[in-house]
């Protein structure tokens, strides 16, 4: 299984909105609505920000939102804040009962 | 409060077997899938595999021939063995809990442990 494709980097100014794409195949992203997104600060444990394409766990700010169309999922951060600067990874459950992560996106707040 | 803690040698010689254990507190290991994930330096996250309390497993196809996972419900622990390691297996290894029941994501993670493969 190949890693899901994400842009290497995305940047934005405070208050702006950014979107990170996550492209897979009909065997993973396109197969189910089991796409999740993780925020990762080096040296810390990853934190789930979105699950099941568009659901936010308790405690995650509502400026984080997710969507999916076909084989591509997206994470949008609205009202970008300095604390949102981190690496972001998508993940998808697959038709072979495994998981695959995205290649990761570094978000920079200008 | 669910907590996971990885433990094991930080240095493994090439061709030997990497062994890690994840100790779970605050939750019973009997009711979830438990996951191993790794991140090589400068690279992305890689899902290694998962194990249920019953012993049922699923592994990453690219690692399947070298991976063995096990669970010890009496100690609330699960373990990873990766055989015939090379420098490419040098990474930070994380254990995590998988939420299934229709959701399929990882809600609790350990802090990670660095394993270096070197002679």
mmCIF file of C-alpha atoms in Angstrom:
data_model
loop_
_atom_site.group_PDB
_atom_site.id
_atom_site.type_symbol
_atom_site.label_atom_id
_atom_site.label_comp_id
_atom_site.label_asym_id
_atom_site.label_seq_id
_atom_site.Cartn_x
_atom_site.Cartn_y
_atom_site.Cartn_z
ATOM 1 C CA UNK A 1 0.000 0.000 0.000
ATOM 2 C CA UNK A 2 1.275 3.441 -0.883
ATOM 3 C CA UNK A 3 1.202 6.456 1.389
ATOM 4 C CA UNK A 4 -1.603 8.910 0.818
ATOM 5 C CA UNK A 5 -0.434 12.043 -0.989
ATOM 6 C CA UNK A 6 -0.352 15.346 0.870
ATOM 7 C CA UNK A 7 1.346 18.644 -0.021
ATOM 8 C CA UNK A 8 4.697 18.940 1.700
ATOM 9 C CA UNK A 9 3.947 22.369 3.079
ATOM 10 C CA UNK A 10 1.154 24.899 3.424
ATOM 11 C CA UNK A 11 1.413 28.353 4.938
ATOM 12 C CA UNK A 12 -0.883 31.187 5.890
ATOM 13 C CA UNK A 13 -1.089 34.320 7.950
ATOM 14 C CA UNK A 14 -2.902 34.460 11.279
ATOM 15 C CA UNK A 15 -6.635 34.619 10.726
ATOM 16 C CA UNK A 16 -6.491 33.145 7.250
ATOM 17 C CA UNK A 17 -7.841 29.779 6.157
ATOM 18 C CA UNK A 18 -5.760 26.969 4.759
ATOM 19 C CA UNK A 19 -6.686 23.590 3.307
ATOM 20 C CA UNK A 20 -4.597 20.433 3.243
ATOM 21 C CA UNK A 21 -5.483 17.738 0.736
ATOM 22 C CA UNK A 22 -5.031 14.007 1.166
ATOM 23 C CA UNK A 23 -5.305 11.902 -1.982
ATOM 24 C CA UNK A 24 -5.612 8.151 -1.958
ATOM 25 C CA UNK A 25 -7.358 5.471 -3.954
ATOM 26 C CA UNK A 26 -10.628 3.606 -4.105
ATOM 27 C CA UNK A 27 -9.086 1.070 -1.720
ATOM 28 C CA UNK A 28 -8.574 3.533 1.089
ATOM 29 C CA UNK A 29 -9.861 7.127 1.129
ATOM 30 C CA UNK A 30 -12.503 6.431 -1.487
ATOM 31 C CA UNK A 31 -13.651 3.184 0.083
ATOM 32 C CA UNK A 32 -14.957 4.330 3.459
ATOM 33 C CA UNK A 33 -15.547 7.470 5.503
ATOM 34 C CA UNK A 34 -12.770 6.412 7.862
ATOM 35 C CA UNK A 35 -10.360 9.262 7.274
ATOM 36 C CA UNK A 36 -8.766 10.907 10.285
ATOM 37 C CA UNK A 37 -6.331 13.783 10.710
ATOM 38 C CA UNK A 38 -3.529 14.119 13.257
ATOM 39 C CA UNK A 39 -1.588 17.130 14.477
ATOM 40 C CA UNK A 40 2.014 16.365 15.251
ATOM 41 C CA UNK A 41 4.510 18.492 17.109
ATOM 42 C CA UNK A 42 7.969 16.882 17.036
ATOM 43 C CA UNK A 43 8.773 15.221 20.323
ATOM 44 C CA UNK A 44 5.134 14.953 21.330
ATOM 45 C CA UNK A 45 2.468 12.357 20.740
ATOM 46 C CA UNK A 46 0.257 12.979 17.698
ATOM 47 C CA UNK A 47 -3.205 14.304 18.479
ATOM 48 C CA UNK A 48 -6.357 13.423 16.560
ATOM 49 C CA UNK A 49 -8.081 16.511 15.182
ATOM 50 C CA UNK A 50 -10.707 14.956 12.894
ATOM 51 C CA UNK A 51 -12.134 11.451 12.613
ATOM 52 C CA UNK A 52 -14.625 9.847 10.241
ATOM 53 C CA UNK A 53 -13.863 12.540 7.629
ATOM 54 C CA UNK A 54 -15.491 15.464 9.422
ATOM 55 C CA UNK A 55 -16.040 14.756 13.126
ATOM 56 C CA UNK A 56 -14.133 16.660 15.795
ATOM 57 C CA UNK A 57 -13.232 14.983 19.090
ATOM 58 C CA UNK A 58 -14.139 16.834 22.236
ATOM 59 C CA UNK A 59 -11.749 19.690 22.900
ATOM 60 C CA UNK A 60 -10.684 20.293 19.295
ATOM 61 C CA UNK A 61 -11.464 23.872 18.205
ATOM 62 C CA UNK A 62 -14.231 24.238 15.645
ATOM 63 C CA UNK A 63 -11.877 26.085 13.315
ATOM 64 C CA UNK A 64 -10.723 22.609 12.276
ATOM 65 C CA UNK A 65 -12.998 20.947 9.746
ATOM 66 C CA UNK A 66 -12.798 18.041 7.333
ATOM 67 C CA UNK A 67 -14.419 16.901 4.136
ATOM 68 C CA UNK A 68 -14.057 14.299 1.405
ATOM 69 C CA UNK A 69 -14.807 13.997 -2.281
ATOM 70 C CA UNK A 70 -14.070 10.756 -4.055
ATOM 71 C CA UNK A 71 -10.527 9.659 -3.302
ATOM 72 C CA UNK A 72 -9.460 12.979 -1.789
ATOM 73 C CA UNK A 73 -10.009 14.170 1.751
ATOM 74 C CA UNK A 74 -9.293 17.663 3.018
ATOM 75 C CA UNK A 75 -8.558 19.364 6.314
ATOM 76 C CA UNK A 76 -9.358 23.064 6.597
ATOM 77 C CA UNK A 77 -8.095 25.301 9.355
ATOM 78 C CA UNK A 78 -10.082 28.525 9.520
ATOM 79 C CA UNK A 79 -8.862 31.511 11.481
ATOM 80 C CA UNK A 80 -5.297 30.215 11.556
ATOM 81 C CA UNK A 81 -3.500 30.688 14.862
ATOM 82 C CA UNK A 82 0.170 30.529 15.785
ATOM 83 C CA UNK A 83 -0.432 27.408 17.854
ATOM 84 C CA UNK A 84 -1.658 25.594 14.734
ATOM 85 C CA UNK A 85 1.872 25.490 13.351
ATOM 86 C CA UNK A 86 2.693 21.788 13.252
ATOM 87 C CA UNK A 87 2.864 18.779 10.972
ATOM 88 C CA UNK A 88 -0.448 17.266 9.916
ATOM 89 C CA UNK A 89 -1.062 13.707 8.764
ATOM 90 C CA UNK A 90 -4.147 12.106 7.313
ATOM 91 C CA UNK A 91 -4.896 8.450 7.829
ATOM 92 C CA UNK A 92 -7.362 6.070 6.222
ATOM 93 C CA UNK A 93 -8.637 2.607 6.989
ATOM 94 C CA UNK A 94 -8.322 0.368 3.941
ATOM 95 C CA UNK A 95 -10.209 -2.456 2.287
ATOM 96 C CA UNK A 96 -7.594 -4.934 3.546
ATOM 97 C CA UNK A 97 -8.192 -4.036 7.209
ATOM 98 C CA UNK A 98 -5.000 -2.027 7.464
ATOM 99 C CA UNK A 99 -4.281 1.682 7.801
ATOM 100 C CA UNK A 100 -2.260 4.011 5.654
ATOM 101 C CA UNK A 101 -0.954 7.455 6.569
ATOM 102 C CA UNK A 102 -0.426 10.447 4.379
ATOM 103 C CA UNK A 103 2.987 11.813 3.512
ATOM 104 C CA UNK A 104 2.514 14.675 5.958
ATOM 105 C CA UNK A 105 2.140 18.445 5.596
ATOM 106 C CA UNK A 106 4.084 21.086 7.461
ATOM 107 C CA UNK A 107 1.847 24.030 8.313
ATOM 108 C CA UNK A 108 3.629 27.328 8.814
ATOM 109 C CA UNK A 109 1.946 30.369 10.310
ATOM 110 C CA UNK A 110 3.564 33.408 8.744
ATOM 111 C CA UNK B 1 -7.046 8.961 32.089
ATOM 112 C CA UNK B 2 -5.733 6.495 29.532
ATOM 113 C CA UNK B 3 -1.960 6.358 29.296
ATOM 114 C CA UNK B 4 0.360 4.323 27.110
ATOM 115 C CA UNK B 5 4.075 3.919 27.696
ATOM 116 C CA UNK B 6 6.553 2.314 25.316
ATOM 117 C CA UNK B 7 9.596 0.505 26.680
ATOM 118 C CA UNK B 8 12.484 -1.435 25.235
ATOM 119 C CA UNK B 9 16.097 -1.160 24.095
ATOM 120 C CA UNK B 10 17.041 2.081 22.401
ATOM 121 C CA UNK B 11 19.831 0.449 20.412
ATOM 122 C CA UNK B 12 19.562 -2.711 18.316
ATOM 123 C CA UNK B 13 22.243 -4.268 16.134
ATOM 124 C CA UNK B 14 21.634 -4.871 12.424
ATOM 125 C CA UNK B 15 20.087 -8.261 11.627
ATOM 126 C CA UNK B 16 18.810 -8.643 15.201
ATOM 127 C CA UNK B 17 15.246 -8.389 16.488
ATOM 128 C CA UNK B 18 13.734 -5.168 17.788
ATOM 129 C CA UNK B 19 11.437 -5.755 20.778
ATOM 130 C CA UNK B 20 9.166 -3.163 22.322
ATOM 131 C CA UNK B 21 6.402 -3.320 24.910
ATOM 132 C CA UNK B 22 3.538 -0.893 25.470
ATOM 133 C CA UNK B 23 2.016 -0.743 28.941
ATOM 134 C CA UNK B 24 -1.549 0.519 29.106
ATOM 135 C CA UNK B 25 -3.053 2.168 32.164
ATOM 136 C CA UNK B 26 -6.508 3.635 32.683
ATOM 137 C CA UNK B 27 -8.189 1.254 30.246
ATOM 138 C CA UNK B 28 -8.619 -2.466 29.829
ATOM 139 C CA UNK B 29 -6.607 -3.892 26.993
ATOM 140 C CA UNK B 30 -9.417 -6.362 26.382
ATOM 141 C CA UNK B 31 -11.783 -4.056 24.548
ATOM 142 C CA UNK B 32 -9.830 -2.377 21.779
ATOM 143 C CA UNK B 33 -7.386 -2.812 18.961
ATOM 144 C CA UNK B 34 -3.842 -1.741 19.866
ATOM 145 C CA UNK B 35 -1.505 -0.208 17.342
ATOM 146 C CA UNK B 36 2.176 0.256 16.565
ATOM 147 C CA UNK B 37 3.264 3.204 14.424
ATOM 148 C CA UNK B 38 6.727 4.516 13.650
ATOM 149 C CA UNK B 39 8.353 7.633 12.277
ATOM 150 C CA UNK B 40 11.854 7.478 10.807
ATOM 151 C CA UNK B 41 13.812 10.697 11.196
ATOM 152 C CA UNK B 42 12.777 13.220 8.581
ATOM 153 C CA UNK B 43 10.020 10.984 7.256
ATOM 154 C CA UNK B 44 6.321 10.499 7.786
ATOM 155 C CA UNK B 45 4.277 8.267 10.027
ATOM 156 C CA UNK B 46 4.079 4.595 9.084
ATOM 157 C CA UNK B 47 1.424 2.223 10.406
ATOM 158 C CA UNK B 48 3.086 -1.043 11.442
ATOM 159 C CA UNK B 49 0.111 -3.101 12.535
ATOM 160 C CA UNK B 50 -2.579 -3.773 15.093
ATOM 161 C CA UNK B 51 -3.607 -6.473 17.533
ATOM 162 C CA UNK B 52 -6.839 -7.201 19.353
ATOM 163 C CA UNK B 53 -6.982 -8.728 22.817
ATOM 164 C CA UNK B 54 -7.981 -12.029 21.245
ATOM 165 C CA UNK B 55 -4.678 -12.065 19.403
ATOM 166 C CA UNK B 56 -6.136 -11.208 16.009
ATOM 167 C CA UNK B 57 -3.655 -9.152 13.997
ATOM 168 C CA UNK B 58 -3.309 -7.104 10.843
ATOM 169 C CA UNK B 59 0.094 -5.998 9.601
ATOM 170 C CA UNK B 60 1.440 -3.500 7.098
ATOM 171 C CA UNK B 61 2.077 -5.596 3.957
ATOM 172 C CA UNK B 62 5.523 -4.063 3.536
ATOM 173 C CA UNK B 63 6.589 -5.253 7.009
ATOM 174 C CA UNK B 64 4.428 -8.342 7.395
ATOM 175 C CA UNK B 65 7.221 -10.871 6.906
ATOM 176 C CA UNK B 66 9.215 -9.386 9.799
ATOM 177 C CA UNK B 67 6.542 -8.297 12.284
ATOM 178 C CA UNK B 68 5.031 -10.179 15.191
ATOM 179 C CA UNK B 69 2.658 -8.625 17.705
ATOM 180 C CA UNK B 70 1.399 -10.156 20.912
ATOM 181 C CA UNK B 71 -0.776 -9.170 23.843
ATOM 182 C CA UNK B 72 -0.589 -10.001 27.548
ATOM 183 C CA UNK B 73 -3.971 -9.233 29.075
ATOM 184 C CA UNK B 74 -2.793 -10.145 32.587
ATOM 185 C CA UNK B 75 -0.245 -7.328 32.458
ATOM 186 C CA UNK B 76 -2.327 -4.979 30.290
ATOM 187 C CA UNK B 77 0.532 -4.893 27.809
ATOM 188 C CA UNK B 78 1.075 -5.534 24.137
ATOM 189 C CA UNK B 79 4.327 -6.025 22.292
ATOM 190 C CA UNK B 80 6.060 -5.620 18.960
ATOM 191 C CA UNK B 81 8.861 -7.714 17.505
ATOM 192 C CA UNK B 82 10.534 -6.686 14.262
ATOM 193 C CA UNK B 83 13.132 -9.122 12.980
ATOM 194 C CA UNK B 84 16.170 -8.723 10.732
ATOM 195 C CA UNK B 85 16.392 -5.012 11.348
ATOM 196 C CA UNK B 86 18.480 -2.632 9.254
ATOM 197 C CA UNK B 87 19.317 1.041 9.542
ATOM 198 C CA UNK B 88 16.059 1.761 7.731
ATOM 199 C CA UNK B 89 14.194 0.593 10.833
ATOM 200 C CA UNK B 90 15.701 3.383 12.916
ATOM 201 C CA UNK B 91 12.705 5.423 14.017
ATOM 202 C CA UNK B 92 10.601 6.736 16.842
ATOM 203 C CA UNK B 93 8.125 3.979 17.646
ATOM 204 C CA UNK B 94 4.696 4.835 19.036
ATOM 205 C CA UNK B 95 2.017 2.644 20.503
ATOM 206 C CA UNK B 96 -1.583 3.798 20.320
ATOM 207 C CA UNK B 97 -5.179 2.751 20.901
ATOM 208 C CA UNK B 98 -7.548 2.328 17.990
ATOM 209 C CA UNK B 99 -11.168 3.325 18.234
ATOM 210 C CA UNK B 100 -13.224 1.009 16.085
ATOM 211 C CA UNK B 101 -16.952 0.654 16.626
ATOM 212 C CA UNK B 102 -17.523 2.416 13.344
ATOM 213 C CA UNK B 103 -14.984 5.217 13.736
ATOM 214 C CA UNK B 104 -11.505 3.836 13.030
ATOM 215 C CA UNK B 105 -8.989 6.286 14.423
ATOM 216 C CA UNK B 106 -6.302 6.472 17.101
ATOM 217 C CA UNK B 107 -7.300 8.362 20.220
ATOM 218 C CA UNK B 108 -4.515 7.767 22.749
ATOM 219 C CA UNK B 109 -0.826 7.566 21.960
ATOM 220 C CA UNK B 110 2.339 6.917 23.884
ATOM 221 C CA UNK B 111 5.081 9.518 23.914
ATOM 222 C CA UNK B 112 7.211 7.438 21.576
ATOM 223 C CA UNK B 113 10.572 5.755 21.979
ATOM 224 C CA UNK B 114 13.571 6.156 19.714
ATOM 225 C CA UNK B 115 15.101 2.935 18.462
ATOM 226 C CA UNK B 116 18.403 3.169 16.648
ATOM 227 C CA UNK B 117 19.729 0.297 14.561
ATOM 228 C CA UNK B 118 23.505 0.391 14.591
ATOM 229 C CA UNK B 119 26.441 -1.868 15.279
#
